[in-house]
Amino acid sequence: MDHGAADHCGDSGSVERHSHHSEAVKGNLTSRLNRIEGQIRGIKAMIEKDTYCDDVLNQIAAVQSALNSVGKLLLEGHMKSCVIERIQAGEMEVVDELLVTVKKLMK
Amino acid sequence: MDHGAADHCGDSGSVERHSHHSEAVKGNLTSRLNRIEGQIRGIKAMIEKDTYCDDVLNQIAAVQSALNSVGKLLLEGHMKSCVIERIQAGEMEVVDELLVTVKKLMK
Amino acid sequence: MDHGAADHCGDSGSVERHSHHSEAVKGNLTSRLNRIEGQIRGIKAMIEKDTYCDDVLNQIAAVQSALNSVGKLLLEGHMKSCVIERIQAGEMEVVDELLVTVKKLMK
Amino acid sequence: MDHGAADHCGDSGSVERHSHHSEAVKGNLTSRLNRIEGQIRGIKAMIEKDTYCDDVLNQIAAVQSALNSVGKLLLEGHMKSCVIERIQAGEMEVVDELLVTVKKLMK
């Protein structure tokens, strides 16, 4: 029996927590990531063909911006579900984890 | 007849300029981009499996950092070849182009 | 008696909430900001004296990094006090506020 | 007579190079930096008064954005004067210096 998918707010031992991404959000994230994957393949082809660097760098800036948007969506989903739930459950270590992550995403 | 590959420092009309990425640099960039493409696919799988968001966000931060390294390598190659060549050829608009690009990559 | 200063986790009407920065943290933040203020004055003097731009840009990068550290300290203080308290008090709008702020600080 | 101020594109021994910031640009940069200095003092006062962190963090994001604009203006001035001049004079080490600086300013 596999509770894994429903379990991501919890500690390793916990079961049956619900997933915080609705199918709509998952679909949104997946299509964004598909687009990013295509952009990365496009950048590889540009380098293979010796495309002018400036154009390649612009594509890289576009991917960074697209990835940043995915990060913001995920962070929003995370904070509105797991972070709230775990604080309410007294699991304050969620805040330390979140801080580590947010600091990596900060300028 | 295709001059494209050798032509990326020049204006549209110019021919036979040499490519500024050596095969070694191209190989380096391509293997970095292959790794990034794999990371993006990994992130999609994580979302599909409802992996804990914090872990997904850490992967996104890792991809951003990897992309940033690719951008720095490309910028270095660009500045040490096309930018120098075109300034020496009096094509000062290369500086405006470069500024637009660098600004997009800045914090 | 003035509870105002100690009140920053609460809504406008609330009183008696405690300040979440200890004197030690406040001293740390203030001395960092004093140093940053001095760096800004230094940059102004560099521009006045026509210092080589590259050196000025390096100073700007240093200030950005110093400001980023202040932001991380503040965010940590905020999340470990107000965010936790307000979620525990059922004031979930703290999460929306926090998201708006964190997004501005993200790459 | 003092040529020092006009000398910032050159190596230590050189004289009589002209300054690349016009008085208009210098005035623009100085007034931006004055505003930033005022914002830093404002942030110190906010911390002293225990202002709600979220508001302080928003001010920090505003200063980072203002500093970034100063950096872009300086970089533009630098590239359009010293970088062009020194490349034309065959001093290619200007490109290495510029790369080091730009990398610090990149995401």
Short mmCIF file of C-alpha atoms in Angstrom, two decimals:
data_model
loop_
_atom_site.label_atom_id
_atom_site.label_comp_id
_atom_site.label_asym_id
_atom_site.label_seq_id
_atom_site.Cartn_x
_atom_site.Cartn_y
_atom_site.Cartn_z
CA MET A 1 0.00 0.00 0.00
CA ASP A 2 1.39 3.33 -1.00
CA HIS A 3 0.52 6.48 0.81
CA GLY A 4 3.50 8.32 -0.61
CA ALA A 5 1.74 10.63 -2.96
CA ALA A 6 -0.61 11.96 -0.35
CA ASP A 7 2.04 12.34 2.23
CA HIS A 8 4.26 15.25 1.46
CA CYS A 9 3.46 17.56 4.34
CA GLY A 10 4.39 14.98 6.90
CA ASP A 11 7.39 13.51 8.57
CA SER A 12 8.67 10.26 7.24
CA GLY A 13 6.46 8.20 9.49
CA SER A 14 3.17 9.91 8.78
CA VAL A 15 0.56 8.65 6.37
CA GLU A 16 -2.55 9.81 4.56
CA ARG A 17 -1.82 13.51 4.37
CA HIS A 18 -3.37 15.02 1.30
CA SER A 19 -1.43 16.41 -1.56
CA HIS A 20 -1.53 20.18 -1.64
CA HIS A 21 -1.41 20.64 -5.40
CA SER A 22 -4.76 20.41 -7.10
CA GLU A 23 -4.81 18.73 -10.50
CA ALA A 24 -5.19 22.20 -12.02
CA VAL A 25 -2.03 23.49 -10.35
CA LYS A 26 -0.14 20.33 -11.28
CA GLY A 27 -1.22 20.70 -14.89
CA ASN A 28 -0.10 24.33 -14.86
CA LEU A 29 3.30 23.45 -13.38
CA THR A 30 3.80 20.53 -15.74
CA SER A 31 3.04 22.54 -18.84
CA ARG A 32 5.39 25.29 -17.67
CA LEU A 33 8.13 22.73 -17.10
CA ASN A 34 7.51 21.15 -20.50
CA ARG A 35 7.96 24.56 -22.06
CA ILE A 36 11.18 25.10 -20.09
CA GLU A 37 12.47 21.69 -21.16
CA GLY A 38 11.82 22.68 -24.78
CA GLN A 39 13.65 25.96 -24.24
CA ILE A 40 16.68 24.12 -22.86
CA ARG A 41 16.72 21.85 -25.90
CA GLY A 42 16.45 24.96 -28.06
CA ILE A 43 19.47 26.49 -26.32
CA LYS A 44 21.49 23.32 -26.95
CA ALA A 45 20.59 23.50 -30.65
CA MET A 46 21.57 27.18 -30.72
CA ILE A 47 25.00 26.36 -29.30
CA GLU A 48 25.42 23.48 -31.74
CA LYS A 49 24.67 25.86 -34.63
CA ASP A 50 26.92 28.65 -33.26
CA THR A 51 24.03 31.05 -32.88
CA TYR A 52 25.10 34.54 -31.92
CA CYS A 53 25.74 34.49 -28.16
CA ASP A 54 23.63 37.45 -27.40
CA ASP A 55 20.57 35.57 -28.66
CA VAL A 56 21.51 32.53 -26.59
CA LEU A 57 21.98 34.68 -23.50
CA ASN A 58 18.54 36.18 -24.04
CA GLN A 59 17.07 32.68 -24.13
CA ILE A 60 18.86 31.84 -20.91
CA ALA A 61 17.41 34.94 -19.26
CA ALA A 62 13.96 33.82 -20.48
CA VAL A 63 14.38 30.36 -18.96
CA GLN A 64 15.54 31.84 -15.66
CA SER A 65 12.46 33.99 -15.58
CA ALA A 66 10.20 31.02 -16.42
CA LEU A 67 11.85 28.90 -13.71
CA ASN A 68 11.42 31.71 -11.25
CA SER A 69 7.69 31.71 -11.97
CA VAL A 70 7.51 27.98 -11.32
CA GLY A 71 9.38 28.54 -8.06
CA LYS A 72 6.90 31.22 -6.98
CA LEU A 73 3.92 29.00 -7.75
CA LEU A 74 5.42 26.11 -5.80
CA LEU A 75 6.33 28.34 -2.88
CA GLU A 76 2.80 29.71 -2.77
CA GLY A 77 1.32 26.20 -2.80
CA HIS A 78 3.75 25.10 -0.13
CA MET A 79 3.15 28.00 2.21
CA LYS A 80 -0.63 27.85 1.87
CA SER A 81 -0.75 24.17 2.72
CA CYS A 82 2.19 22.41 4.36
CA VAL A 83 3.62 25.42 6.16
CA ILE A 84 0.26 26.36 7.65
CA GLU A 85 -0.64 22.77 8.52
CA ARG A 86 2.66 21.96 10.12
CA ILE A 87 2.77 25.16 12.17
CA GLN A 88 -0.74 24.40 13.37
CA ALA A 89 0.46 20.91 14.28
CA GLY A 90 3.31 22.44 16.28
CA GLU A 91 6.01 21.23 13.90
CA MET A 92 7.98 24.45 13.96
CA GLU A 93 10.97 22.97 12.14
CA VAL A 94 8.99 23.63 8.95
CA VAL A 95 9.99 27.28 9.38
CA ASP A 96 13.70 26.46 9.47
CA GLU A 97 13.35 24.30 6.37
CA LEU A 98 11.44 27.04 4.58
CA LEU A 99 14.05 29.63 5.50
CA VAL A 100 16.84 27.52 4.07
CA THR A 101 14.91 27.17 0.83
CA VAL A 102 13.80 30.78 0.51
CA LYS A 103 17.35 32.00 1.13
CA LYS A 104 18.54 29.92 -1.83
CA LEU A 105 15.90 31.55 -4.02
CA MET A 106 16.73 35.08 -2.85
CA LYS A 107 18.91 37.52 -4.76
CA MET B 1 25.87 27.30 -49.25
CA ASP B 2 25.82 27.85 -45.55
CA HIS B 3 28.04 30.34 -43.79
CA GLY B 4 25.84 30.39 -40.74
CA ALA B 5 28.03 28.57 -38.34
CA ALA B 6 31.05 30.73 -38.93
CA ASP B 7 29.11 33.93 -39.01
CA HIS B 8 27.82 34.80 -35.62
CA CYS B 9 29.90 37.87 -34.81
CA GLY B 10 28.80 39.67 -37.93
CA ASP B 11 25.88 41.59 -39.27
CA SER B 12 23.40 39.72 -41.34
CA GLY B 13 25.25 40.44 -44.56
CA SER B 14 28.69 39.34 -43.48
CA VAL B 15 30.19 35.96 -44.18
CA GLU B 16 33.01 33.72 -43.05
CA ARG B 17 33.54 34.99 -39.54
CA HIS B 18 34.77 32.24 -37.32
CA SER B 19 32.81 30.71 -34.52
CA HIS B 20 34.07 31.78 -31.14
CA HIS B 21 33.30 28.62 -29.21
CA SER B 22 35.98 25.98 -29.47
CA GLU B 23 34.80 22.38 -29.60
CA ALA B 24 35.93 22.02 -25.98
CA VAL B 25 33.74 24.91 -24.83
CA LYS B 26 30.82 23.64 -26.89
CA GLY B 27 31.18 20.20 -25.35
CA ASN B 28 31.29 21.75 -21.89
CA LEU B 29 28.16 23.85 -22.54
CA THR B 30 26.29 20.94 -24.11
CA SER B 31 26.98 18.59 -21.23
CA ARG B 32 25.91 21.24 -18.75
CA LEU B 33 22.68 21.76 -20.69
CA ASN B 34 22.06 18.02 -20.89
CA ARG B 35 22.37 17.88 -17.12
CA ILE B 36 19.97 20.81 -16.76
CA GLU B 37 17.48 19.12 -19.11
CA GLY B 38 17.64 16.02 -16.92
CA GLN B 39 17.06 18.14 -13.82
CA ILE B 40 13.97 19.70 -15.39
CA ARG B 41 12.59 16.26 -16.19
CA GLY B 42 13.37 15.27 -12.61
CA ILE B 43 11.39 18.24 -11.31
CA LYS B 44 8.40 17.26 -13.47
CA ALA B 45 8.53 13.76 -12.02
CA MET B 46 8.74 15.19 -8.50
CA ILE B 47 5.60 17.24 -9.08
CA GLU B 48 3.82 14.26 -10.60
CA LYS B 49 4.64 12.23 -7.47
CA ASP B 50 3.69 15.06 -5.07
CA THR B 51 7.19 15.28 -3.68
CA TYR B 52 7.48 17.61 -0.71
CA CYS B 53 7.66 21.15 -2.12
CA ASP B 54 10.69 22.14 -0.22
CA ASP B 55 12.69 19.47 -2.02
CA VAL B 56 11.31 20.60 -5.38
CA LEU B 57 12.20 24.21 -4.60
CA ASN B 58 15.73 23.16 -3.75
CA GLN B 59 15.99 21.47 -7.13
CA ILE B 60 14.74 24.64 -8.81
CA ALA B 61 17.39 26.68 -7.00
CA ALA B 62 19.99 24.16 -8.21
CA VAL B 63 18.84 24.52 -11.84
CA GLN B 64 18.93 28.32 -11.58
CA SER B 65 22.47 28.14 -10.33
CA ALA B 66 23.46 25.73 -13.12
CA LEU B 67 21.85 27.97 -15.76
CA ASN B 68 23.62 30.95 -14.31
CA SER B 69 26.94 29.16 -14.79
CA VAL B 70 26.09 28.47 -18.43
CA GLY B 71 25.21 32.13 -18.86
CA LYS B 72 28.55 33.21 -17.39
CA LEU B 73 30.48 30.88 -19.68
CA LEU B 74 28.61 32.15 -22.73
CA LEU B 75 29.06 35.76 -21.71
CA GLU B 76 32.76 35.22 -21.26
CA GLY B 77 33.07 33.59 -24.69
CA HIS B 78 31.02 36.37 -26.24
CA MET B 79 32.95 39.22 -24.70
CA LYS B 80 36.34 37.72 -25.48
CA SER B 81 35.50 37.23 -29.13
CA CYS B 82 32.57 39.03 -30.76
CA VAL B 83 32.55 42.05 -28.49
CA ILE B 84 36.27 42.67 -28.93
CA GLU B 85 36.19 41.99 -32.68
CA ARG B 86 33.21 44.16 -33.37
CA ILE B 87 34.51 47.08 -31.30
CA GLN B 88 37.79 46.83 -33.18
CA ALA B 89 35.78 46.85 -36.40
CA GLY B 90 34.04 50.02 -35.26
CA GLU B 91 30.65 48.33 -34.83
CA MET B 92 29.83 50.04 -31.54
CA GLU B 93 26.22 48.85 -31.54
CA VAL B 94 27.61 45.61 -30.10
CA VAL B 95 27.87 47.48 -26.81
CA ASP B 96 24.20 48.43 -26.80
CA GLU B 97 23.22 44.85 -27.57
CA LEU B 98 25.47 43.58 -24.81
CA LEU B 99 24.03 46.04 -22.32
CA VAL B 100 20.48 44.92 -23.05
CA THR B 101 21.51 41.32 -22.47
CA VAL B 102 23.58 41.89 -19.35
CA LYS B 103 20.78 43.93 -17.77
CA LYS B 104 18.43 40.98 -18.20
CA LEU B 105 20.93 38.75 -16.42
CA MET B 106 21.50 41.21 -13.55
CA LYS B 107 19.78 40.99 -10.18
CA MET C 1 2.30 53.29 28.81
CA ASP C 2 3.00 52.56 25.23
CA HIS C 3 2.52 49.12 23.77
CA GLY C 4 2.72 50.39 20.22
CA ALA C 5 6.31 49.57 19.56
CA ALA C 6 5.86 46.07 20.84
CA ASP C 7 2.87 45.49 18.69
CA HIS C 8 4.04 44.78 15.20
CA CYS C 9 2.70 41.27 14.78
CA GLY C 10 -0.84 42.37 15.28
CA ASP C 11 -3.62 44.04 13.40
CA SER C 12 -4.02 47.70 13.98
CA GLY C 13 -6.39 47.23 16.90
CA SER C 14 -4.39 44.74 18.89
CA VAL C 15 -2.14 45.53 21.82
CA GLU C 16 0.40 43.81 24.02
CA ARG C 17 2.11 41.76 21.38
CA HIS C 18 5.80 41.61 22.01
CA SER C 19 8.44 42.82 19.65
CA HIS C 20 10.15 39.96 17.91
CA HIS C 21 13.61 41.46 17.62
CA SER C 22 15.69 41.09 20.70
CA GLU C 23 18.03 43.95 21.56
CA ALA C 24 20.90 41.79 20.29
CA VAL C 25 19.28 41.31 16.89
CA LYS C 26 18.39 45.00 16.68
CA GLY C 27 21.95 45.95 17.47
CA ASN C 28 23.20 43.56 14.81
CA LEU C 29 20.81 44.93 12.19
CA THR C 30 21.57 48.54 13.11
CA SER C 31 25.30 48.11 12.87
CA ARG C 32 24.93 46.37 9.51
CA LEU C 33 22.77 49.24 8.26
CA ASN C 34 25.24 51.81 9.57
CA ARG C 35 27.95 50.06 7.59
CA ILE C 36 25.74 50.04 4.48
CA GLU C 37 25.00 53.75 4.92
CA GLY C 38 28.74 54.39 5.05
CA GLN C 39 29.24 52.33 1.91
CA ILE C 40 26.61 54.36 0.06
CA ARG C 41 28.36 57.58 1.10
CA GLY C 42 31.61 56.03 -0.10
CA ILE C 43 30.06 55.28 -3.49
CA LYS C 44 28.87 58.89 -3.80
CA ALA C 45 32.41 60.09 -3.08
CA MET C 46 33.81 57.66 -5.65
CA ILE C 47 31.48 59.05 -8.31
CA GLU C 48 32.35 62.61 -7.33
CA LYS C 49 36.06 61.80 -7.76
CA ASP C 50 35.52 59.91 -11.07
CA THR C 51 36.80 56.66 -9.62
CA TYR C 52 37.18 53.92 -12.19
CA CYS C 53 33.69 52.46 -12.75
CA ASP C 54 34.70 48.92 -12.24
CA ASP C 55 35.69 49.71 -8.66
CA VAL C 56 32.41 51.52 -8.09
CA LEU C 57 30.46 48.57 -9.50
CA ASN C 58 32.29 46.25 -7.15
CA GLN C 59 31.25 48.43 -4.23
CA ILE C 60 27.65 48.31 -5.44
CA ALA C 61 27.79 44.51 -5.60
CA ALA C 62 29.14 44.53 -2.02
CA VAL C 63 26.26 46.70 -0.80
CA GLN C 64 23.72 44.47 -2.53
CA SER C 65 25.19 41.48 -0.79
CA ALA C 66 25.18 43.28 2.58
CA LEU C 67 21.54 44.35 2.10
CA ASN C 68 20.63 40.82 1.17
CA SER C 69 22.07 39.61 4.47
CA VAL C 70 19.98 42.15 6.35
CA GLY C 71 16.92 40.95 4.43
CA LYS C 72 17.62 37.33 5.37
CA LEU C 73 18.02 38.21 9.05
CA LEU C 74 14.77 40.16 9.04
CA LEU C 75 12.92 37.43 7.19
CA GLU C 76 14.15 34.86 9.67
CA GLY C 77 13.04 37.00 12.61
CA HIS C 78 9.70 37.62 10.98
CA MET C 79 8.96 33.99 10.16
CA LYS C 80 10.02 32.73 13.56
CA SER C 81 7.76 35.17 15.38
CA CYS C 82 4.95 36.97 13.59
CA VAL C 83 4.30 34.36 10.92
CA ILE C 84 4.09 31.55 13.46
CA GLU C 85 2.02 33.58 15.93
CA ARG C 86 -0.43 34.83 13.38
CA ILE C 87 -0.94 31.41 11.79
CA GLN C 88 -1.55 30.00 15.26
CA ALA C 89 -4.06 32.81 15.82
CA GLY C 90 -5.81 31.84 12.58
CA GLU C 91 -4.79 35.03 10.75
CA MET C 92 -3.91 33.28 7.49
CA GLU C 93 -3.58 36.53 5.56
CA VAL C 94 -0.06 36.69 7.02
CA VAL C 95 0.86 34.07 4.42
CA ASP C 96 -0.35 36.19 1.51
CA GLU C 97 1.57 39.17 2.85
CA LEU C 98 4.68 37.08 3.28
CA LEU C 99 4.39 35.70 -0.26
CA VAL C 100 4.19 39.19 -1.73
CA THR C 101 7.32 40.17 0.15
CA VAL C 102 9.33 37.03 -0.54
CA LYS C 103 8.54 37.25 -4.26
CA LYS C 104 10.03 40.74 -4.33
CA LEU C 105 13.20 39.41 -2.74
CA MET C 106 13.47 36.44 -5.12
CA LYS C 107 15.67 36.34 -8.18
CA MET D 1 46.08 71.71 -12.46
CA ASP D 2 44.62 68.36 -11.66
CA HIS D 3 44.20 65.71 -14.29
CA GLY D 4 43.53 62.98 -11.75
CA ALA D 5 39.78 63.10 -11.91
CA ALA D 6 39.79 62.79 -15.66
CA ASP D 7 41.97 59.78 -15.62
CA HIS D 8 39.91 56.77 -14.69
CA CYS D 9 40.08 54.78 -17.93
CA GLY D 10 43.82 54.54 -17.79
CA ASP D 11 46.51 52.57 -16.12
CA SER D 12 48.06 54.07 -13.06
CA GLY D 13 50.74 55.93 -14.99
CA SER D 14 48.58 57.58 -17.59
CA VAL D 15 47.29 61.15 -17.50
CA GLU D 16 44.89 63.32 -19.41
CA ARG D 17 42.24 60.75 -20.07
CA HIS D 18 38.82 62.29 -19.85
CA SER D 19 36.19 61.37 -17.35
CA HIS D 20 33.38 59.40 -18.88
CA HIS D 21 30.55 60.67 -16.73
CA SER D 22 29.10 63.95 -17.87
CA GLU D 23 27.97 66.35 -15.16
CA ALA D 24 24.39 65.39 -16.01
CA VAL D 25 25.05 61.69 -15.40
CA LYS D 26 26.97 62.45 -12.21
CA GLY D 27 24.09 64.57 -10.95
CA ASN D 28 21.66 61.77 -11.77
CA LEU D 29 23.77 59.15 -9.96
CA THR D 30 24.35 61.40 -6.96
CA SER D 31 20.69 62.18 -6.48
CA ARG D 32 19.82 58.48 -6.78
CA LEU D 33 22.45 57.65 -4.16
CA ASN D 34 21.19 60.42 -1.87
CA ARG D 35 17.74 58.90 -2.09
CA ILE D 36 19.15 55.45 -1.31
CA GLU D 37 21.05 56.84 1.67
CA GLY D 38 17.79 58.31 2.95
CA GLN D 39 16.06 54.97 2.48
CA ILE D 40 18.76 53.20 4.49
CA ARG D 41 18.33 55.71 7.31
CA GLY D 42 14.57 55.11 7.07
CA ILE D 43 15.09 51.36 7.44
CA LYS D 44 17.23 51.92 10.54
CA ALA D 45 14.46 54.03 12.04
CA MET D 46 11.89 51.35 11.19
CA ILE D 47 13.93 48.74 13.02
CA GLU D 48 14.42 51.05 15.99
CA LYS D 49 10.62 51.51 16.18
CA ASP D 50 9.87 47.78 15.72
CA THR D 51 8.00 48.38 12.50
CA TYR D 52 6.28 45.29 11.14
CA CYS D 53 8.97 43.26 9.35
CA ASP D 54 7.05 42.84 6.20
CA ASP D 55 7.11 46.60 5.68
CA VAL D 56 10.84 46.72 6.39
CA LEU D 57 11.47 43.89 3.93
CA ASN D 58 9.53 45.78 1.28
CA GLN D 59 11.76 48.78 1.85
CA ILE D 60 14.83 46.58 1.50
CA ALA D 61 13.51 45.22 -1.81
CA ALA D 62 12.98 48.83 -2.94
CA VAL D 63 16.57 49.78 -2.08
CA GLN D 64 17.91 46.72 -3.90
CA SER D 65 15.98 47.72 -6.97
CA ALA D 66 17.23 51.34 -6.72
CA LEU D 67 20.84 50.16 -6.31
CA ASN D 68 20.42 47.88 -9.27
CA SER D 69 19.39 50.87 -11.38
CA VAL D 70 22.50 52.76 -10.28
CA GLY D 71 24.59 49.71 -11.21
CA LYS D 72 23.04 49.57 -14.68
CA LEU D 73 23.69 53.27 -15.29
CA LEU D 74 27.30 52.92 -14.20
CA LEU D 75 27.82 49.80 -16.28
CA GLU D 76 26.40 51.54 -19.31
CA GLY D 77 28.69 54.53 -18.82
CA HIS D 78 31.65 52.25 -18.28
CA MET D 79 31.07 50.10 -21.33
CA LYS D 80 30.40 53.03 -23.62
CA SER D 81 33.61 54.79 -22.63
CA CYS D 82 36.42 52.93 -20.88
CA VAL D 83 35.67 49.49 -22.27
CA ILE D 84 35.53 50.75 -25.85
CA GLU D 85 38.57 52.99 -25.44
CA ARG D 86 40.72 50.38 -23.81
CA ILE D 87 39.81 47.67 -26.31
CA GLN D 88 40.67 50.11 -29.09
CA ALA D 89 43.97 50.78 -27.33
CA GLY D 90 44.64 47.03 -27.25
CA GLU D 91 44.28 46.76 -23.45
CA MET D 92 42.27 43.54 -23.55
CA GLU D 93 42.56 42.99 -19.80
CA VAL D 94 39.63 45.42 -19.52
CA VAL D 95 37.43 42.51 -20.64
CA ASP D 96 38.60 40.25 -17.83
CA GLU D 97 38.01 43.00 -15.31
CA LEU D 98 34.56 43.65 -16.72
CA LEU D 99 33.67 39.95 -16.59
CA VAL D 100 34.63 39.71 -12.93
CA THR D 101 32.40 42.69 -12.17
CA VAL D 102 29.44 41.64 -14.28
CA LYS D 103 29.46 38.16 -12.75
CA LYS D 104 29.14 39.70 -9.29
CA LEU D 105 26.11 41.65 -10.48
CA MET D 106 24.45 38.62 -12.12
CA LYS D 107 21.73 36.55 -10.53
#
